[in-house]
XYZ file of C-alpha atoms in Angstrom:
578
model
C -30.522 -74.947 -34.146
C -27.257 -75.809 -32.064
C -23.861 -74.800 -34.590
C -21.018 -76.004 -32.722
C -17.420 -74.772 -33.579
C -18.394 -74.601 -37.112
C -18.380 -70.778 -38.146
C -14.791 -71.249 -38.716
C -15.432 -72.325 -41.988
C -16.191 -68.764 -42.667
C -13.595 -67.559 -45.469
C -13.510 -63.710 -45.096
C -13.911 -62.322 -48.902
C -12.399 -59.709 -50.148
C -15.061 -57.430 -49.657
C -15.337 -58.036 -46.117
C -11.616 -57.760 -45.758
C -11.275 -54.904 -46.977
C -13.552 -53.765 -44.520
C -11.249 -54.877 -41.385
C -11.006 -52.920 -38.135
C -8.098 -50.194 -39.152
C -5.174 -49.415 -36.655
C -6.457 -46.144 -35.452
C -10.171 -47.054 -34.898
C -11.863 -44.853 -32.060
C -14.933 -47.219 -31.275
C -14.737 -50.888 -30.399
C -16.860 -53.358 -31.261
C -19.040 -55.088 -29.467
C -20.839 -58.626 -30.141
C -23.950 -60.117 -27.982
C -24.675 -63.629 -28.947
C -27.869 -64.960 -26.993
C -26.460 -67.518 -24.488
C -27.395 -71.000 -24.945
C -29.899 -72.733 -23.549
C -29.791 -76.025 -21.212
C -32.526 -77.096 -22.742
C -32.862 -76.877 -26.768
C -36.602 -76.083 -26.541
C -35.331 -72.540 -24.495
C -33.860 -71.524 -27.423
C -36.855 -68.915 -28.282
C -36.209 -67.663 -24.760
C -32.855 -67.141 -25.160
C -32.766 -65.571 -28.340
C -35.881 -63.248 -27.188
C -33.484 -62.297 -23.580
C -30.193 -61.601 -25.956
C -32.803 -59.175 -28.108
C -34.084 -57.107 -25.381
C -30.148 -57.342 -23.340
C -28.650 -55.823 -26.987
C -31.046 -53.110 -27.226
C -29.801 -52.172 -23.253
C -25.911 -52.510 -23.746
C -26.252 -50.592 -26.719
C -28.056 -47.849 -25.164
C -25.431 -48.079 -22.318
C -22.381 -48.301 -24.724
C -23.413 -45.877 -27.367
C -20.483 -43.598 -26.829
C -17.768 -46.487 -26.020
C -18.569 -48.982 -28.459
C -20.633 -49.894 -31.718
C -22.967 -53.087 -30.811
C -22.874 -54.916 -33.941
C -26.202 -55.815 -34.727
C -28.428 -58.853 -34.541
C -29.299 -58.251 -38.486
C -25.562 -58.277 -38.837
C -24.945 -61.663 -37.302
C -27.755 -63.208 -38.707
C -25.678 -62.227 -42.267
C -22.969 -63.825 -41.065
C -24.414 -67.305 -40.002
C -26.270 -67.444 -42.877
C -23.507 -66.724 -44.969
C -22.569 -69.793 -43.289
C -25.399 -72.064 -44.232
C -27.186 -71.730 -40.806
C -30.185 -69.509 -39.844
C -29.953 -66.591 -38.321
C -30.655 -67.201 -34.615
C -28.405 -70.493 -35.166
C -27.204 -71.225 -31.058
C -23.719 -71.346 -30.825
C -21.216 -73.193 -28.357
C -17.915 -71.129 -27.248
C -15.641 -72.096 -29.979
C -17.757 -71.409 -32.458
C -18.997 -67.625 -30.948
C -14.869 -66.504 -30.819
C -14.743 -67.782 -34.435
C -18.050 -65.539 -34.883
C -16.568 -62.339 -32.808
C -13.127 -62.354 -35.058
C -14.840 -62.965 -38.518
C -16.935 -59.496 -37.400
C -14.209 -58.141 -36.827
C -15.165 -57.637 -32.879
C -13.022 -56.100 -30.155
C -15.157 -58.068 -27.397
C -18.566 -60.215 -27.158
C -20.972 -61.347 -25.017
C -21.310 -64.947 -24.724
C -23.062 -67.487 -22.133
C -25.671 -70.133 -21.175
C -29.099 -70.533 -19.760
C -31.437 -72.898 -17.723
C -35.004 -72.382 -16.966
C -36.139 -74.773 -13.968
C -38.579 -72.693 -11.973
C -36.625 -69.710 -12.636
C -34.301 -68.103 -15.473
C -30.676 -68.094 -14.855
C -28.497 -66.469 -16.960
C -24.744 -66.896 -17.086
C -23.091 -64.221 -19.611
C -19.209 -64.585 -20.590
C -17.288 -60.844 -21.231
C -14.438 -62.052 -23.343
C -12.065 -59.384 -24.563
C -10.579 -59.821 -28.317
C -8.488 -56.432 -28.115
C -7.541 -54.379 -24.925
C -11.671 -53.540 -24.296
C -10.726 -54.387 -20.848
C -14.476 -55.771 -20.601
C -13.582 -59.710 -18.958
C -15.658 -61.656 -16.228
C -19.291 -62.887 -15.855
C -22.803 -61.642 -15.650
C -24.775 -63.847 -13.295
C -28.484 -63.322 -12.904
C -31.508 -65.446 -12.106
C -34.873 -64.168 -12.352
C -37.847 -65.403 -10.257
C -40.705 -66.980 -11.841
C -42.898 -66.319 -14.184
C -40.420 -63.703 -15.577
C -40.526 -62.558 -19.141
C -37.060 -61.636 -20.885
C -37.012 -58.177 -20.469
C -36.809 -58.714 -16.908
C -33.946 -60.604 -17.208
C -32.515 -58.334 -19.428
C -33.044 -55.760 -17.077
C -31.114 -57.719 -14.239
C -28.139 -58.199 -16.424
C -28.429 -54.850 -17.323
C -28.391 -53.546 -14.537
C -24.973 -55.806 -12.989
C -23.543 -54.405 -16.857
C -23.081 -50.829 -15.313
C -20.119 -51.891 -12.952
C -18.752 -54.300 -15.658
C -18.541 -51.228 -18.236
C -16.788 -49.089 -14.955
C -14.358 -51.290 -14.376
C -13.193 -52.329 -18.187
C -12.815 -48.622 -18.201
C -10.318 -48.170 -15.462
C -8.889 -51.863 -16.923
C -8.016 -50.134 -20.404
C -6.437 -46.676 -17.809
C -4.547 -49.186 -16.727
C -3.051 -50.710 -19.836
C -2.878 -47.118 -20.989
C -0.371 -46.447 -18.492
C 1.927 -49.630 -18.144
C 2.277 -49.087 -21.501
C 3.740 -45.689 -21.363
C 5.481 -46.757 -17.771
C 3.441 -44.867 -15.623
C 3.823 -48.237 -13.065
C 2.262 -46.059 -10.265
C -1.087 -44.634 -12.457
C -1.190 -48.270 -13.559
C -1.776 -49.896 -10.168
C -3.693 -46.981 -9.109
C -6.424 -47.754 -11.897
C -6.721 -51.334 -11.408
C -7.536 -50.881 -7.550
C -9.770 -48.525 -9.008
C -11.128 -51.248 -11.393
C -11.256 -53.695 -8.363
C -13.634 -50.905 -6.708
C -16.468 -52.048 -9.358
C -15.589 -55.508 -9.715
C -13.275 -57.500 -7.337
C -10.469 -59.846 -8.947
C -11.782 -58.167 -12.207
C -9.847 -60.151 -14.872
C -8.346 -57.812 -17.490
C -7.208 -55.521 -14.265
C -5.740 -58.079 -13.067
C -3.609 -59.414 -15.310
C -2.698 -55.513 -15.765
C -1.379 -55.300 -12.613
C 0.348 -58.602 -12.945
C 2.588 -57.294 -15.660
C 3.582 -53.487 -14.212
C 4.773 -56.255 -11.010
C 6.953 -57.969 -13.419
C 7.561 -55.224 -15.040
C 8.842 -53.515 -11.526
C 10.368 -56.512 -10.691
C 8.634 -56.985 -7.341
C 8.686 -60.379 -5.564
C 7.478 -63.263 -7.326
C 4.376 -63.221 -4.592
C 3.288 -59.943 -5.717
C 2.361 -61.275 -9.338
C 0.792 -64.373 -7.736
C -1.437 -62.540 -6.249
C -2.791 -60.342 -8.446
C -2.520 -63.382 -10.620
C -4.630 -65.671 -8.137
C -7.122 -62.522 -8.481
C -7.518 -63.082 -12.031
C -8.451 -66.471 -12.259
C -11.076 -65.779 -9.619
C -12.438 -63.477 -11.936
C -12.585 -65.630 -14.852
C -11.617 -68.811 -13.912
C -11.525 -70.045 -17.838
C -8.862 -67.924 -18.976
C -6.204 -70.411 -19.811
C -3.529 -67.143 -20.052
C -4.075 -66.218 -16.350
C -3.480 -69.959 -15.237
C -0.717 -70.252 -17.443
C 1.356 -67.266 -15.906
C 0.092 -68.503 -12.443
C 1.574 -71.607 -12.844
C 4.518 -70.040 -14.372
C 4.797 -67.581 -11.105
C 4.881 -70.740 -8.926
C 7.435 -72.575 -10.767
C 9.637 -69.651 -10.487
C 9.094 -69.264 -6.918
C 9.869 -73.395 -6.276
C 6.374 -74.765 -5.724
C 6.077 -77.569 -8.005
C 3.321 -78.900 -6.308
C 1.328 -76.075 -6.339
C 2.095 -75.331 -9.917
C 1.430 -78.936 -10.878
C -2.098 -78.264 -9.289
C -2.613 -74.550 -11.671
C -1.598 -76.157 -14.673
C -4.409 -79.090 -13.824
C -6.893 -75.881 -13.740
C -5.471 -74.410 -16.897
C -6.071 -78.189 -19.108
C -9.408 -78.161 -17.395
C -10.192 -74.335 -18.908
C -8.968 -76.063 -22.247
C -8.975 -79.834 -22.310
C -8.085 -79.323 -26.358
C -4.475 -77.756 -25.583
C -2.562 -81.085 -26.058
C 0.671 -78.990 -25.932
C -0.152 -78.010 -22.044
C -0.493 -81.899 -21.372
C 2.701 -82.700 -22.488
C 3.915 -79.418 -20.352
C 3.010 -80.553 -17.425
C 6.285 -83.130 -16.924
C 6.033 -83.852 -13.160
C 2.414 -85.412 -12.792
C 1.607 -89.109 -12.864
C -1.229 -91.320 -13.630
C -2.669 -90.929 -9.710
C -2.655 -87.034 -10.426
C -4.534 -87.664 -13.624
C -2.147 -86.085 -15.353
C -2.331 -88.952 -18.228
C -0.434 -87.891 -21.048
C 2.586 -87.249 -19.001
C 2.566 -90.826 -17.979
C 2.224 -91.783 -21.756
C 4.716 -89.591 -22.178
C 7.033 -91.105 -18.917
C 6.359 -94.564 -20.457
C 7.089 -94.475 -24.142
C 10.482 -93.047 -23.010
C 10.998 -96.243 -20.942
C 9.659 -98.277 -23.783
C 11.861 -97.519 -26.353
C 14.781 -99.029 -24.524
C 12.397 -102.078 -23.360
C 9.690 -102.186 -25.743
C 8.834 -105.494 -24.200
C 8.163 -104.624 -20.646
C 4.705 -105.801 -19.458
C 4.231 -103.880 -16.328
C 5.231 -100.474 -18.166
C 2.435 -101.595 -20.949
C -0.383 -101.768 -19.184
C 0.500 -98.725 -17.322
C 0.423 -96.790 -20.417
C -3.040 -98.611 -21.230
C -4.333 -97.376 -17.981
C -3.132 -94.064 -18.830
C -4.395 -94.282 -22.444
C -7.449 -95.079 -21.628
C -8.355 -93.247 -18.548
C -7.318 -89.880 -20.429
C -8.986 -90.720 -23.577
C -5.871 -90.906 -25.747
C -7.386 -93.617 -28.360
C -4.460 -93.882 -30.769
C -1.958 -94.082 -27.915
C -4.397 -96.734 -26.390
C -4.625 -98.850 -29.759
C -0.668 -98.624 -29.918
C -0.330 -100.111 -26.274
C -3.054 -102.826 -26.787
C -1.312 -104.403 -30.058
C 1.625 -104.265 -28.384
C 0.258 -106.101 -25.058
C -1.469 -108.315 -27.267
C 1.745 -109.757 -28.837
C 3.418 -110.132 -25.571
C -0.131 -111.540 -23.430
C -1.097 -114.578 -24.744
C -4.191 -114.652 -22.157
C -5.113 -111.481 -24.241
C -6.584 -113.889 -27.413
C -10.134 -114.584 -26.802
C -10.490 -111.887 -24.186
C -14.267 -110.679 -24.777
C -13.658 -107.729 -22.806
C -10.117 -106.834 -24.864
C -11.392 -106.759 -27.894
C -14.541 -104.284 -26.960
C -11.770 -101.904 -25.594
C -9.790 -101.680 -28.333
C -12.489 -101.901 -31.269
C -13.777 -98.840 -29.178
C -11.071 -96.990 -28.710
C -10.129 -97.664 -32.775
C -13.270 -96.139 -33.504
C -13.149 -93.238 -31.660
C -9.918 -92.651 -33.231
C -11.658 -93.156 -36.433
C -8.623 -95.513 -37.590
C -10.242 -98.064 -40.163
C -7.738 -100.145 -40.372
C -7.314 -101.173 -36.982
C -11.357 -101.255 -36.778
C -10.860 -103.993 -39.627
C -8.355 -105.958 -37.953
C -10.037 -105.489 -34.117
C -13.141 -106.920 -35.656
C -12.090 -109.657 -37.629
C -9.643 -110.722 -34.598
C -12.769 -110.917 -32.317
C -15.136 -112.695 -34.641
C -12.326 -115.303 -35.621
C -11.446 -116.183 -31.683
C -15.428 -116.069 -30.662
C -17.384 -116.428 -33.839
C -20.976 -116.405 -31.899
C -21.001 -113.023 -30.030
C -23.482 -110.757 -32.132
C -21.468 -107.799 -30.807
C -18.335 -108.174 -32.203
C -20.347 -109.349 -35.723
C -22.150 -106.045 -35.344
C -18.274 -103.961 -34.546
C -17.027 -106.046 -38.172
C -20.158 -105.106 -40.106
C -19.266 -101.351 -38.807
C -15.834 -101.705 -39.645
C -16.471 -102.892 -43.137
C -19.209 -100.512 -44.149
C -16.727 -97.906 -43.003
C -14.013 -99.087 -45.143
C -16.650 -99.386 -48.073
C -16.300 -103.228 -48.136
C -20.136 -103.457 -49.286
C -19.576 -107.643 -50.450
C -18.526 -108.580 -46.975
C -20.508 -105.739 -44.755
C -23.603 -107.812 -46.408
C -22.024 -110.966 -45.580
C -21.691 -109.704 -41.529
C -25.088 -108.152 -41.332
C -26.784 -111.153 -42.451
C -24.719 -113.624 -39.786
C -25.921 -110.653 -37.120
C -29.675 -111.220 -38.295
C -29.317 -114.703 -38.283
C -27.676 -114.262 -34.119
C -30.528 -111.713 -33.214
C -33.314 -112.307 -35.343
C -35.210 -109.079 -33.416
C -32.223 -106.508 -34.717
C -33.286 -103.771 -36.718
C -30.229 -102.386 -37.925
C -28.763 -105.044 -39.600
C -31.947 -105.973 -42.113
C -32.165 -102.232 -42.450
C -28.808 -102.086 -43.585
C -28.937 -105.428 -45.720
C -31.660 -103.104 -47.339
C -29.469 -100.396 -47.546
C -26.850 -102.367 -49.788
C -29.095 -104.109 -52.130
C -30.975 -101.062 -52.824
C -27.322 -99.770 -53.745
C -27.106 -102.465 -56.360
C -30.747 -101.608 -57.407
C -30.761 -99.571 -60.897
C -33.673 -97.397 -61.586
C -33.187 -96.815 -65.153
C -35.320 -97.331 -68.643
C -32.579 -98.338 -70.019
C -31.791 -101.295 -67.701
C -34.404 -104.172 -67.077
C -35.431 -103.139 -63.280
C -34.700 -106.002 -60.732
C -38.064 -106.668 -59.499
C -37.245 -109.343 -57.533
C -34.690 -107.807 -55.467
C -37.083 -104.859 -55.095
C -39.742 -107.452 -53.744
C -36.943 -109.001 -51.958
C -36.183 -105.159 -50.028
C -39.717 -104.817 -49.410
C -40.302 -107.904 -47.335
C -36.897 -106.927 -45.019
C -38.729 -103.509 -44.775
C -42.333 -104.931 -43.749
C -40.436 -107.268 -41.336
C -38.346 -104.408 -39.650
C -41.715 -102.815 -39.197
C -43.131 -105.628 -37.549
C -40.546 -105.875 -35.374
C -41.442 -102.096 -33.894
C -44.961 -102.570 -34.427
C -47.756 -102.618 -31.749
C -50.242 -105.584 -31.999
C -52.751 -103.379 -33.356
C -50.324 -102.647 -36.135
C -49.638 -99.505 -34.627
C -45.659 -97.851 -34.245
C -43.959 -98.904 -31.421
C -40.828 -97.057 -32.213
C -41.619 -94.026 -34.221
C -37.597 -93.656 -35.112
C -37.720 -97.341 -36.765
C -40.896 -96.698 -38.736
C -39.206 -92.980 -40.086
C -36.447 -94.846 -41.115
C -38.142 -97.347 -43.027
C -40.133 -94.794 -44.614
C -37.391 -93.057 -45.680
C -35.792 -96.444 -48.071
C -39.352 -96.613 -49.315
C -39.590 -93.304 -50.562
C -35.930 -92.777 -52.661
C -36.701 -95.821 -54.431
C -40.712 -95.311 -54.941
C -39.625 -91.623 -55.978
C -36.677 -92.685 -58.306
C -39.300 -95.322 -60.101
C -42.359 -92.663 -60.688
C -39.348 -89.707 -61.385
C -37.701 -91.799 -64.114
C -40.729 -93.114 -65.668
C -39.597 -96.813 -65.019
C -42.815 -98.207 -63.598
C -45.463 -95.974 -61.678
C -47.116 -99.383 -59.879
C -44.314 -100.046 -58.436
C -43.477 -96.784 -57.575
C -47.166 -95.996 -55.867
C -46.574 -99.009 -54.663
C -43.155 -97.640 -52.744
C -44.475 -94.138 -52.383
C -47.909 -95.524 -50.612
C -45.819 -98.045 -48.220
C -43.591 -94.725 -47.642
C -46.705 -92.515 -46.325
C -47.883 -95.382 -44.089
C -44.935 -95.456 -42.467
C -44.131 -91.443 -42.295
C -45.851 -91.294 -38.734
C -43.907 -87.752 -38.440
C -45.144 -86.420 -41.665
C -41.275 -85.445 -42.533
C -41.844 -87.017 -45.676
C -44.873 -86.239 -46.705
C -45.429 -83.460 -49.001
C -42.334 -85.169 -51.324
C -43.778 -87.980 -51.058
C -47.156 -86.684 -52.208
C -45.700 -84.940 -55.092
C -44.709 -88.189 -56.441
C -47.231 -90.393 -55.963
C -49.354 -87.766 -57.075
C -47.712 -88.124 -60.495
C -47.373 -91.729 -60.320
C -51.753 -91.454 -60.214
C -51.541 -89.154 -63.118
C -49.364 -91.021 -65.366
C -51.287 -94.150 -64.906
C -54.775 -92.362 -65.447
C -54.135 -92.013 -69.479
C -53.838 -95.676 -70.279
C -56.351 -96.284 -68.122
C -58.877 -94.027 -69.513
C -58.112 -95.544 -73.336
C -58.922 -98.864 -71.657
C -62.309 -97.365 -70.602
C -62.911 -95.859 -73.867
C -62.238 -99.401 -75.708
C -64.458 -101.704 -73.642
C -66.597 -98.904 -72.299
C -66.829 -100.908 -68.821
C -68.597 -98.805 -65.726
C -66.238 -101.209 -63.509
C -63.482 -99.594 -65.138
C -65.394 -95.824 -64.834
C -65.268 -96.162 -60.734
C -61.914 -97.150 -60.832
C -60.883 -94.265 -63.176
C -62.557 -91.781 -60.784
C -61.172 -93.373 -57.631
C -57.567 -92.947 -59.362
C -58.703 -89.466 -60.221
C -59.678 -88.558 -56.610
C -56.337 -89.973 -55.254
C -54.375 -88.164 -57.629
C -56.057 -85.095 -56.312
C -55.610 -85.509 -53.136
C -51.874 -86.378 -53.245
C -50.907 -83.633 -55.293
C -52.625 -81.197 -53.762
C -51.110 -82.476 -50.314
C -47.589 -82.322 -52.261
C -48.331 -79.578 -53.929
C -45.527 -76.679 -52.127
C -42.936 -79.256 -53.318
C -43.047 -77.971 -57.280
C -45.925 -75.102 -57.280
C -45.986 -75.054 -61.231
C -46.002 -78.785 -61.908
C -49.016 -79.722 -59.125
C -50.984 -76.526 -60.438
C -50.907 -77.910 -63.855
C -51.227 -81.527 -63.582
C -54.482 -80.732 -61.206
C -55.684 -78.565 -63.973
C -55.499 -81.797 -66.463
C -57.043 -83.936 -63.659
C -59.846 -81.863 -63.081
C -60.343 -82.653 -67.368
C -60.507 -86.101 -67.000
C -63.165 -85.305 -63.818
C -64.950 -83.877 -65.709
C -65.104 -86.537 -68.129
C -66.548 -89.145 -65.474
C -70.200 -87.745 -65.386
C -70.181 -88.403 -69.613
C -68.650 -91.776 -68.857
C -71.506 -92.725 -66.679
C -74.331 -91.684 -68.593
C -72.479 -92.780 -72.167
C -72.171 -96.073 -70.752
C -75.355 -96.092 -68.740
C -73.119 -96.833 -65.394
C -75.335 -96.504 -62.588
């Protein structure tokens, strides 16, 4: 499993507050997250390489810092609601490292082609001076503690330098300028441009007031050592506009959005770029102060809509279309118009304007089945059920081989649909479902009746079964609901569904076994005997496949089935059934 930026919905309790880092503590600690992999199924690799590269640092580390423990992150993320060896992205490991209270962690990614490469991220929370990258690729056919080894190994002159890094803080901070410098070089001895030394030495500069090229360079150091700390490309950029290089500074602050393309704040920083230097927001930014004195210049419109929409700005984008659109009559009816700005309304996830995008399209060119699919979006969005229906069924009737609009016509008359013994159940709409299910079916289906599209025939198994469930659960009708549940096991060619689905229909074969049974007692009929046991067998089978779903329940009701078994042999010979 892949979490990404979500363990900041961690709230620290008290408990574990209480239990934060205090001023004065001697050991720092350290996090090692397993670094993620390319490829999903590498996961087990990864996590198996972050294992046996713990066990190392913390054998190397013992006396500088506590490794917090894998048993002690797996608490965390499943504290969380993930499991433990959950994979996490970059945002969501720094949310990890501060909830556990960590001074620094180990974060990074991996691909396995032939060979195992490893890229592992030293990211310091609180003056560890550990910073920079781990880079190793094993050869082939390596297991994980070789590659643990390797990055163990490059670890040792990592740990070295951090040390002389933290020297060097030591000192600045107590104005020893001259030990300062001394233990960065000493720093840059283990690892050249070494990050956290080099931002060191950046500061006693400034703080010595040497030439504004003395700070660039140590500062051009440090992003050469880390190249995606946003700090160390901010004070570069910084260093340059003080020197008069507003180029050059234009070009750092480029590298600094690209180390964090979230910080909208840097965008609008950055006031001397244009559209050609891709610096979009600033021409937003250039052109809404133009527009507000001439809201009705064309030209300065559809620059912004360039600029909008080649830097991804969707609400700025939906803001320039509507007002190009009330200026450029050539605009209504423009196929290609309307796709951009339904688009870029729903990746701003603004409803409204998906509403009126939508219905603007379908009124100017009522035949296009995309547009009818962008208003059926739009209104199931805006929970506009009545006329979703109303656009789904036009779309069916455009494109009679789409599968997502009779799948969600399903979807809304099952909503309507009330399985309840106190209501009369609507059997023809259910019959009505049904036949928009089987023909969704067929429409993936091989000639041999076999899946074409495995995804389709899941999905369709999946309406069958809350329904067929719902019907055997609430004691409303069990036909129908074997019915349902059967149709739903057909189509479960991934067997995601299948043990629920078991469970019910077992029951559903249960319930129906008693009035059966006083049927067979009343007209004694051997006809009547087979069918009992066939029902029997079924029922056994089904609940014994669903039986992990309620353990109690399926041992029991296979207990009372195994009664009525044993009632079959009588049957037969009471009866004289051959």
């Amino acid at each position: 499993m892949i979490a990404c930026g979500v363990v900041g919905g961690m709230v620290l309790p008290a408990s574990a507050a209480a239990q934060a880092r205090p001023q004065a503590q001697q050991v720092d600690r350290l996090m090692v997250l397993a670094p993620l992999p390319v490829d999903p199924g590498d996961s087990a690799m990864a996590v198996a390489i972050a294992d046996e590269f713990r066990s190392r640092v913390e054998g190397k580390t013992r006396r500088q810092m506590n490794v917090i423990s894998k048993d002690r992150i797996g608490e965390a993320l499943e504290a969380s609601g993930f499991s433990r060896e959950a994979m996490l992205d970059v945002s969501a490991s720094e949310q990890l490292a501060r909830f556990l209270q960590s001074d620094a962690y180990i974060v990074g990614r991996m691909e396995r082609n032939s060979a195992i490469a490893v890229h592992y991220h030293l990211v310091d929370l609180r003056r560890t001076g550990l910073s920079g990258w781990l880079h190793y690729t094993a050869p082939a056919g390596a297991v994980p503690k070789d590659v643990a080894e390797g990055l163990a190994d490059q670890l040792d002159a990592q740990l070295k330098a951090a040390s002389s890094a933290r020297d060097c803080v030591d000192r600045r901070d107590s104005r020893d300028y001259s030990g300062a410098k001394s233990r960065a070089r000493r720093a840059f001895e283990f690892v050249p441009n070494h990050l956290s030394a080099a931002m060191c030495l950046a500061i006693v500069h400034e703080a010595l007031r040497d030439p504004v090229d003395s700070q660039i360079v140590a500062l051009e150091m440090a992003v050469k050592g880390d190249s995606t700390s946003t700090r160390a490309w901010e004070m570069l950029g910084r260093q340059y506009q003080v020197k008069g290089d507003t180029l050059k500074a234009a070009e750092v602050f480029q590298k600094q959005l690209a180390a964090d393309p979230s910080d909208a704040r840097l965008r609008t920083g950055v006031a001397a770029l244009l559209i050609t230097q891709k610096q979009y927001d600033q021409a937003r930014v250039l052109l809404d102060e133009g527009l507000k004195s001439h809201p009705e210049d064309v030209q300065a419109l559809q620059l912004k809509v360039r600029a909008c929409k080649d830097g991804s700005l969707w609400p700025c984008l939906l803001e320039a279309n509507a007002a190009l659109y009330e200026l450029d009559s050539s605009l209504a009816g423009n196929a290609q118009f309307y796709l951009e700005t339904f688009g870029a309304a729903q990746s701003a996830n603004d409803t409204v304007a998906m509403l009126r995008w939508s219905g603007e399209a379908v009124s100017r060119i009522p035949d296009n089945v995309v547009f009818w699919r962008a208003r059926a979006a739009a209104l199931k969005t805006a929970g506009r059920d009545d006329s979703a229906l109303v656009a789904y069924r036009r779309i069916a009737e455009l494109d009679s081989k789409d599968i997502a609009a009779p799948l969600q016509i399903a979807e809304i008359l099952m909503g309507r649909i009330v399985i309840d013994t106190a209501v009369p159940l609507d059997t023809a709409g259910l019959r009505g479902i049904d036949e928009l299910l089987a023909r969704v079916a067929g429409l993936r289906s091989t000639p041999a009746g076999a899946p074409a599209d495995t995804g389709v025939w899941m999905n369709v198994a999946a309406r069958y079964f809350q329904p067929g469930a719902q019907l055997v659960q609430k004691r409303v009708s069990f036909p129908l609901g074997t019915y349902w549940l059967e149709q739903s096991l057909k189509y479960d060619v991934r067997k995601q569904l299948a043990s629920q689905a078991n469970f019910f229909l077992g029951l559903a074969y249960f319930f129906q076994l008693g009035d059966l049974d006083a049927r067979l007692r009343e007209t004694k009929s051997c006809a009547l005997v087979s069918e009992e046991a066939q029902l029997i067998a079924k029922a056994k089978a089904a609940m014994t496949a669903g039986a992990s779903v309620q353990e109690a329940t399926a041992t029991q009701i296979l207990q009372y089935l195994g009664q009525y078994e044993g009632l079959v042999p009588n049957y037969r010979q009471t009866f004289k059934c051959p």
